[in-house]
Amino acid sequence: MKRVLITGVAGFLGSHLADRFIKEGYMVVGMDNLITGDLKNIEHLFKLKDFEFYHHDVSKYVAVHGTLDYILHFASPASPIDYLKIPIQTLKVSSLGTHNLLGLAKAKSSRILVASTSEVYGDPLVHPQNEDYWGNVNPIGPRGVYDEAKRFQEAITMAYHTYHGLETRIVRIFNTYGPRMRLNDGRALPAFIGQALRGEDLTVFGDGSQTRSFCYVDDLVEGIYRLLLSDYQYPVNIGNPDEISIRDFAEEIIKLTGTKQKIITKPLPKDDPKQRQPDITRAKKILNWEPKINRSEGLKMTFEYFKTLTKEELYNSAHRFA
Ligand code: NAD
Ligand code: UDP
C-alpha cells in the first residue's frame, strides 16, 4: 500500500484530498496544527485504519515514522482575511514549512507536490494568466505575506529538484470552492452564502467589476491527482476558466439561495487583483485535464452543504486565532 502525507489535512482542500487518496487505496498520514482548519472536516477518517493524524505545526521540524511515497504540502492559510490576521505564520508555513517538507521528502525519497496559487501572478497585467507570466506582486502590501511566501515556495521547490534531483510538482491553484469551506473565512463564496442564510445583505467589495474564475473542488482534486502522478516538474495552473465579475457572482448567490436581501458595497481591499482567469492549455496538454462541473451545478452542491450547518456554526463569526 502506498503511503501519502497530506499537510493542511483538516482544511478545505486537504480534507478532500485525503478522501480521494483513501478512495484510491492509499494509506493517508494527515498533519495539521488546526490554525484555520477544523477536525470536523476529517472526523469521518479517524475510524479508518488507513488514516493517521499528527497534530503538528509544519513550520517546526517535521518527523514522520515509516516510508512515504508522496507528500502533498497544503498547509497554509488561504483566505485574505485569514492571512491578514496571521501574517507571520503565513510567511513561515510556505517558507520554513516548505523547507522542512522538502527535507523530509529528500530523507524519505518521496515525491512532493506543493500547493502554489494564482496569487503568484499578483494583480496580473497579462490576461488570462499562463504559467510563463512572472506576475505583478507588491512584496510589502498586505497580500505580500502570502504571495511572496508562495513564490519562495516555488523557488525552493525548483532548487531541490535541480540540486538534489528530488521529484517535485507545483500546482498553481485558482479560486476553488465547495463543501467544507469555513463559513467565516472571509472568502467571497462563504461570505455571500453565510450572509444569505443569516438574512444579511451581501457585501461586495469595490464596485464588484473585479473578476474571478471559480473551480469546483472535485475538478481541482482530479487535476492535482493527475499532476502528482505525471512526470512534469514545472508549475501547472489548475482552475476553471469560466470568469465572472464579483457583482454578478453575488447576484447568482442571491438567485440560488432565494434571499430577499440586496447587495451593499464596501471598500475594495488594497491590492485586490482586478481580473483573474487561468489559461489551462498546459494542464489540458500534459494532464489531459479540464474542469467538468459548471458553476450552477457546483454552487448547488455547495449550498446544500452550507444548509446543513447548525445555527451556532452559522452565527459564529470568530475563529480560534481571531
Ligand atoms: P484552509 O485554511 O481551509 O486549509 C489550510 C489548512 O492548513 C488548515 O487546516 C490549517 O489549520 C492548516 N495549517 C496552516 N498552517 C499550518 C502549519 N503551520 N502547520 C500545520 N498545518 C497548518 O485552506 P485551503 O483553501 O484548504 O487551502 C489549502 C492550500 O491550498 C493552501 O496552501 C492554499 O495556499 C492553497 N490554495 C487554495 C486555494 C483555494 O481556492 N482554496 C487557492 C490557491 C491556493
Ligand atoms: N469579496 C467581496 N465581498 C466579500 C468577500 C470578497 O466582494 O465579502 C471580493 C474580494 O474583494 C475579491 C473577490 O471577492 O475581489 C474574491 O475574494 P476572495 O477573498 O474569495 O479571494 P481572492 O481571490 O481575492 O484571494
Coordinates of C-alpha atoms and ligand atoms in Angstrom, one line a residue:
M1 CA 0.0 0.0 0.0
K2 CA 1.4 3.4 -0.9
R3 CA 1.6 6.0 1.9
V4 CA 1.0 9.7 1.4
L5 CA 1.5 12.6 3.8
I6 CA -1.0 15.5 3.4
T7 CA -0.3 18.7 5.3
G8 CA -3.2 21.0 6.0
V9 CA -5.4 17.9 6.1
A10 CA -8.1 19.4 8.3
G11 CA -8.6 22.3 5.9
F12 CA -10.9 22.6 2.9
L13 CA -8.7 21.2 0.2
G14 CA -6.6 18.9 2.4
S15 CA -9.7 17.1 3.6
H16 CA -11.0 16.5 0.1
L17 CA -7.5 15.2 -1.0
A18 CA -7.5 12.8 2.0
D19 CA -10.9 11.4 0.9
R20 CA -9.6 11.0 -2.7
F21 CA -6.4 9.2 -1.7
I22 CA -8.2 6.9 0.8
K23 CA -10.7 6.1 -2.1
E24 CA -7.7 5.2 -4.4
G25 CA -6.4 2.8 -1.8
Y26 CA -3.6 4.8 -0.2
M27 CA -2.6 5.0 3.5
V28 CA -3.0 8.7 4.4
V29 CA -1.0 10.4 7.1
G30 CA -2.6 13.8 7.8
M31 CA -0.8 16.7 9.5
D32 CA -2.3 19.9 10.7
N33 CA -2.0 22.5 13.5
L34 CA -5.7 23.5 13.2
I35 CA -4.9 27.2 12.9
T36 CA -7.5 27.7 10.2
G37 CA -8.8 24.1 9.8
D38 CA -11.3 22.0 11.7
L39 CA -11.2 18.4 12.8
K40 CA -14.8 18.2 11.8
N41 CA -13.7 18.0 8.2
I42 CA -11.8 14.8 8.8
E43 CA -13.7 13.2 11.7
H44 CA -15.1 10.5 9.4
L45 CA -11.5 9.4 8.6
F46 CA -10.4 8.7 12.2
K47 CA -12.2 5.4 12.4
L48 CA -10.3 4.1 9.3
K49 CA -7.2 2.0 9.8
D50 CA -5.7 3.6 6.6
F51 CA -5.6 7.1 8.3
E52 CA -3.3 8.6 10.9
F53 CA -3.2 12.1 12.2
Y54 CA -0.3 14.2 13.5
H55 CA -1.3 17.5 15.3
H56 CA 1.8 19.5 14.4
D57 CA 3.0 22.9 13.1
V58 CA 5.0 22.1 9.9
S59 CA 7.0 25.3 10.3
K60 CA 8.8 23.4 13.0
Y61 CA 10.9 20.3 12.3
V62 CA 8.7 17.6 10.8
A63 CA 9.2 13.9 11.8
V64 CA 7.1 11.1 10.4
H65 CA 7.8 7.4 11.0
G66 CA 7.9 4.9 8.2
T67 CA 8.1 5.3 4.4
L68 CA 6.4 8.0 2.4
D69 CA 5.8 7.6 -1.3
Y70 CA 4.2 11.1 -1.7
I71 CA 4.0 14.3 0.2
L72 CA 1.3 16.9 -0.6
H73 CA 2.0 20.3 1.1
F74 CA -1.3 22.0 1.5
A75 CA -0.8 23.7 4.9
S76 CA -1.3 27.4 4.7
P77 CA -4.0 30.0 5.5
A78 CA -5.6 30.7 2.1
S79 CA -8.1 33.4 2.6
P80 CA -7.0 37.1 2.5
I81 CA -8.9 37.8 5.8
D82 CA -7.1 34.8 7.5
Y83 CA -3.6 35.7 6.3
L84 CA -4.0 39.3 7.2
K85 CA -4.7 38.2 10.8
I86 CA -1.8 35.8 11.0
P87 CA 0.8 37.2 8.6
I88 CA 3.9 35.8 10.2
Q89 CA 2.6 32.2 10.4
T90 CA 1.6 32.6 6.8
L91 CA 5.1 33.6 5.7
K92 CA 6.6 30.8 7.8
V93 CA 4.4 27.9 6.6
S94 CA 5.2 28.3 2.9
S95 CA 8.9 29.1 3.5
L96 CA 10.2 27.3 6.6
G97 CA 7.4 24.7 6.4
T98 CA 8.1 24.0 2.7
H99 CA 11.8 23.7 3.6
N100 CA 11.1 21.2 6.3
L101 CA 8.9 19.1 4.0
L102 CA 11.4 19.2 1.1
G103 CA 14.0 17.9 3.7
L104 CA 11.6 15.1 4.7
A105 CA 11.0 14.2 1.0
K106 CA 14.7 14.1 0.4
A107 CA 15.3 11.9 3.5
K108 CA 12.4 9.5 2.6
S109 CA 13.0 9.6 -1.2
S110 CA 9.4 10.8 -1.6
R111 CA 7.8 12.7 -4.5
I112 CA 6.5 16.1 -3.2
L113 CA 3.7 18.3 -4.6
V114 CA 3.4 21.8 -3.3
A115 CA 0.2 23.9 -3.3
S116 CA 1.0 27.2 -5.0
T117 CA -1.5 29.7 -6.1
S118 CA -2.7 32.1 -8.8
E119 CA -1.6 34.8 -6.3
V120 CA 1.9 34.3 -7.6
Y121 CA 0.6 36.4 -10.6
G122 CA -0.4 39.2 -8.1
D123 CA -2.6 41.8 -9.8
P124 CA -1.9 40.4 -13.3
L125 CA -1.0 42.6 -16.3
V126 CA -1.5 39.6 -18.6
H127 CA -4.9 38.0 -19.2
P128 CA -5.6 35.1 -19.0
Q129 CA -2.6 34.1 -16.9
N130 CA -0.4 31.3 -18.3
E131 CA 2.5 29.7 -16.4
D132 CA 5.1 31.7 -18.3
Y133 CA 3.9 35.0 -16.8
W134 CA 6.1 36.2 -13.9
G135 CA 3.5 38.2 -12.1
N136 CA 2.9 41.6 -10.7
V137 CA 3.2 41.3 -6.9
N138 CA 3.6 44.1 -4.3
P139 CA 6.0 42.5 -1.8
I140 CA 5.2 44.9 1.0
G141 CA 1.5 45.2 0.5
P142 CA -1.0 43.3 2.8
R143 CA -1.2 40.3 0.4
G144 CA 2.7 40.2 0.1
V145 CA 2.9 37.8 3.1
Y146 CA 1.0 35.1 1.2
D147 CA 2.1 35.9 -2.4
E148 CA 5.8 36.2 -1.6
A149 CA 5.9 33.1 0.6
K150 CA 4.3 31.1 -2.2
R151 CA 6.8 32.5 -4.7
F152 CA 9.6 31.5 -2.3
Q153 CA 7.9 28.1 -2.0
E154 CA 8.1 27.6 -5.8
A155 CA 11.8 28.8 -5.9
I156 CA 13.0 26.4 -3.1
T157 CA 11.0 23.5 -4.6
M158 CA 12.6 24.0 -8.0
A159 CA 16.0 24.3 -6.3
Y160 CA 15.5 20.9 -4.5
H161 CA 14.6 19.5 -7.9
T162 CA 17.6 20.9 -9.6
Y163 CA 20.3 20.5 -7.0
H164 CA 19.1 17.4 -5.2
G165 CA 17.3 15.6 -8.0
L166 CA 14.1 15.5 -5.9
E167 CA 10.9 14.6 -7.7
T168 CA 8.8 17.7 -7.3
R169 CA 5.4 19.0 -8.6
I170 CA 4.0 22.5 -8.4
V171 CA 0.3 23.2 -8.8
R172 CA -0.9 26.8 -9.2
I173 CA -4.4 26.7 -7.8
F174 CA -7.0 29.3 -8.9
N175 CA -10.1 30.2 -6.7
T176 CA -11.7 26.9 -5.7
Y177 CA -15.0 26.4 -3.8
G178 CA -17.1 23.6 -2.4
P179 CA -18.3 21.9 0.8
R180 CA -16.1 22.3 3.9
M181 CA -15.0 25.9 3.2
R182 CA -15.1 27.7 6.5
L183 CA -18.2 29.9 6.6
N184 CA -16.4 32.7 8.3
D185 CA -13.1 32.6 6.4
G186 CA -14.0 35.8 4.5
R187 CA -13.7 34.4 1.0
A188 CA -16.4 35.6 -1.4
L189 CA -18.4 32.4 -1.7
P190 CA -18.8 31.5 2.0
A191 CA -19.2 35.2 2.9
F192 CA -22.1 35.6 0.4
I193 CA -23.8 32.3 1.3
G194 CA -23.5 32.9 5.0
Q195 CA -25.0 36.4 4.6
A196 CA -27.9 35.0 2.6
L197 CA -28.6 32.3 5.2
R198 CA -28.5 34.8 8.1
G199 CA -30.7 37.2 6.2
E200 CA -28.0 39.9 5.9
D201 CA -27.2 42.0 2.8
L202 CA -24.3 40.7 0.6
T203 CA -21.1 42.7 0.9
V204 CA -19.5 43.3 -2.5
F205 CA -16.1 45.0 -2.2
G206 CA -15.4 47.9 -4.5
D207 CA -17.8 48.2 -7.5
G208 CA -17.7 44.5 -8.0
S209 CA -16.3 44.7 -11.5
Q210 CA -13.2 42.7 -10.4
T211 CA -13.3 39.2 -11.8
R212 CA -12.5 35.7 -10.6
S213 CA -12.9 32.2 -12.1
F214 CA -14.3 29.6 -9.7
C215 CA -13.4 25.9 -9.9
Y216 CA -15.4 23.2 -8.1
V217 CA -13.3 21.2 -5.6
D218 CA -13.8 17.8 -7.2
D219 CA -12.4 19.1 -10.5
L220 CA -9.4 20.6 -8.7
V221 CA -8.7 17.3 -6.8
E222 CA -8.7 15.4 -10.1
G223 CA -6.2 17.8 -11.6
I224 CA -3.9 17.5 -8.6
Y225 CA -4.1 13.8 -8.6
R226 CA -3.1 13.7 -12.3
L227 CA -0.3 16.2 -11.8
L228 CA 1.2 14.2 -8.9
L229 CA 1.3 11.0 -11.0
S230 CA 2.6 12.8 -14.0
D231 CA 6.4 13.3 -14.7
Y232 CA 6.1 17.1 -15.1
Q233 CA 8.1 19.3 -12.7
Y234 CA 7.2 22.8 -13.8
P235 CA 4.2 24.8 -12.5
V236 CA 0.8 23.9 -13.8
N237 CA -2.4 26.1 -13.5
I238 CA -5.4 24.2 -12.3
G239 CA -8.7 26.2 -12.3
N240 CA -11.9 26.8 -14.2
P241 CA -11.5 29.4 -16.9
D242 CA -15.2 30.4 -16.6
E243 CA -14.7 34.1 -15.5
I244 CA -17.3 36.2 -13.7
S245 CA -17.4 39.6 -12.0
I246 CA -17.9 39.6 -8.3
R247 CA -21.1 41.6 -8.6
D248 CA -22.6 39.0 -11.0
F249 CA -21.4 36.3 -8.7
A250 CA -23.2 37.9 -5.8
E251 CA -26.4 38.1 -8.0
E252 CA -26.0 34.4 -8.7
I253 CA -25.9 33.6 -5.0
I254 CA -29.0 35.7 -4.4
K255 CA -30.8 33.7 -7.0
L256 CA -29.5 30.4 -5.7
T257 CA -30.4 31.0 -2.1
G258 CA -33.7 32.8 -2.8
T259 CA -32.7 35.5 -0.3
K260 CA -34.7 38.8 -0.3
Q261 CA -31.5 40.7 0.7
K262 CA -29.7 43.1 -1.6
I263 CA -26.1 43.8 -2.5
I264 CA -24.3 46.5 -0.5
T265 CA -20.8 47.8 -1.3
K266 CA -17.8 48.0 1.0
P267 CA -14.3 49.5 0.2
L268 CA -12.1 47.4 -2.1
P269 CA -9.2 45.9 -0.1
K270 CA -5.7 47.2 -1.0
D271 CA -4.0 45.3 -4.0
D272 CA -7.2 43.2 -4.7
P273 CA -6.5 41.7 -8.1
K274 CA -8.7 43.3 -10.8
Q275 CA -9.0 40.2 -13.0
R276 CA -8.1 36.6 -12.8
Q277 CA -8.6 33.7 -15.2
P278 CA -6.4 30.7 -15.7
D279 CA -5.0 29.7 -19.0
I280 CA -5.2 25.9 -18.7
T281 CA -3.6 25.0 -22.0
R282 CA -0.8 23.3 -20.2
A283 CA -3.0 21.2 -17.9
K284 CA -5.1 20.1 -20.9
K285 CA -2.0 19.1 -22.9
I286 CA 0.1 17.4 -20.1
L287 CA -2.6 16.0 -17.8
N288 CA -5.4 15.7 -20.3
W289 CA -7.4 17.6 -17.7
E290 CA -10.2 20.1 -17.8
P291 CA -12.9 21.0 -15.4
K292 CA -16.2 19.1 -15.8
I293 CA -18.5 20.7 -13.2
N294 CA -20.1 24.0 -14.2
R295 CA -20.8 26.8 -11.7
S296 CA -24.5 26.3 -11.4
E297 CA -24.1 22.6 -10.6
G298 CA -21.1 23.3 -8.2
L299 CA -22.9 26.1 -6.4
K300 CA -26.0 23.9 -5.8
M301 CA -23.9 21.2 -4.2
T302 CA -22.0 23.8 -2.1
F303 CA -25.3 25.4 -0.9
E304 CA -26.6 22.0 0.1
Y305 CA -23.6 21.7 2.4
F306 CA -23.9 25.1 4.0
K307 CA -27.6 24.5 4.7
T308 CA -26.6 21.5 6.9
L309 CA -24.6 23.8 9.3
T310 CA -26.1 24.3 12.8
K311 CA -27.3 27.8 13.9
E312 CA -24.3 28.0 16.2
E313 CA -22.0 27.5 13.2
L314 CA -23.9 29.9 11.1
Y315 CA -23.7 32.7 13.7
N316 CA -20.2 32.1 15.0
S317 CA -18.1 34.8 13.4
A318 CA -14.9 34.2 15.3
H319 CA -12.2 31.7 14.7
R320 CA -9.7 30.4 17.3
F321 CA -6.9 32.7 16.2
A322 CA -9.1 35.8 15.9
Ligands
NAD1 P1 -7.7 26.1 4.7 O1 -7.4 27.2 5.5 O2 -9.1 25.5 4.6 O3 -6.7 24.9 5.0 C1 -5.4 25.1 5.3 C2 -5.1 24.1 6.4 O4 -3.6 24.2 6.8 C3 -5.8 24.3 7.7 O5 -6.4 23.1 8.2 C4 -4.8 24.8 8.7 O6 -5.1 24.6 10.0 C5 -3.5 24.2 8.2 N1 -2.3 24.9 8.5 C6 -2.0 26.2 8.3 N2 -0.7 26.5 8.8 C7 -0.2 25.3 9.3 C8 1.0 24.9 9.9 N3 2.0 25.8 10.1 N4 1.2 23.6 10.2 C9 0.2 22.7 10.0 N5 -1.0 23.0 9.5 C10 -1.2 24.3 9.1 O7 -7.3 26.5 3.2 P2 -7.5 25.7 1.8 O8 -8.4 26.5 0.9 O9 -7.8 24.3 2.0 O10 -6.0 25.9 1.2 C11 -5.1 24.8 1.2 C12 -3.9 25.1 0.4 O11 -4.2 25.4 -1.0 C13 -3.1 26.3 0.9 O12 -1.7 26.1 0.7 C14 -3.5 27.4 -0.1 O13 -2.5 28.4 -0.2 C15 -3.7 26.6 -1.4 N6 -4.7 27.3 -2.3 C16 -6.0 27.3 -2.1 C17 -6.9 28.0 -2.9 C18 -8.4 27.9 -2.7 O14 -9.1 28.5 -3.6 N7 -8.9 27.2 -1.8 C19 -6.4 28.7 -4.0 C20 -5.0 28.8 -4.1 C21 -4.1 28.0 -3.3
UDP2 N1 -15.1 39.9 -2.0 C1 -16.3 40.6 -1.9 N2 -17.0 40.5 -0.7 C2 -16.7 39.6 0.3 C3 -15.5 38.9 0.1 C4 -14.7 39.0 -1.0 O1 -16.6 41.4 -2.8 O2 -17.4 39.6 1.3 C5 -14.3 40.1 -3.2 C6 -12.8 40.3 -3.0 O3 -12.6 41.7 -2.8 C7 -12.2 39.8 -4.2 C8 -13.1 38.6 -4.6 O4 -14.4 38.8 -3.9 O5 -12.2 40.7 -5.3 C9 -12.6 37.2 -4.2 O6 -12.2 37.3 -2.9 P1 -11.7 36.0 -2.1 O7 -11.4 36.5 -0.7 O8 -12.7 35.0 -2.2 O9 -10.4 35.5 -2.9 P2 -9.2 36.2 -3.6 O10 -9.3 35.8 -5.0 O11 -9.2 37.7 -3.5 O12 -8.0 35.7 -2.9

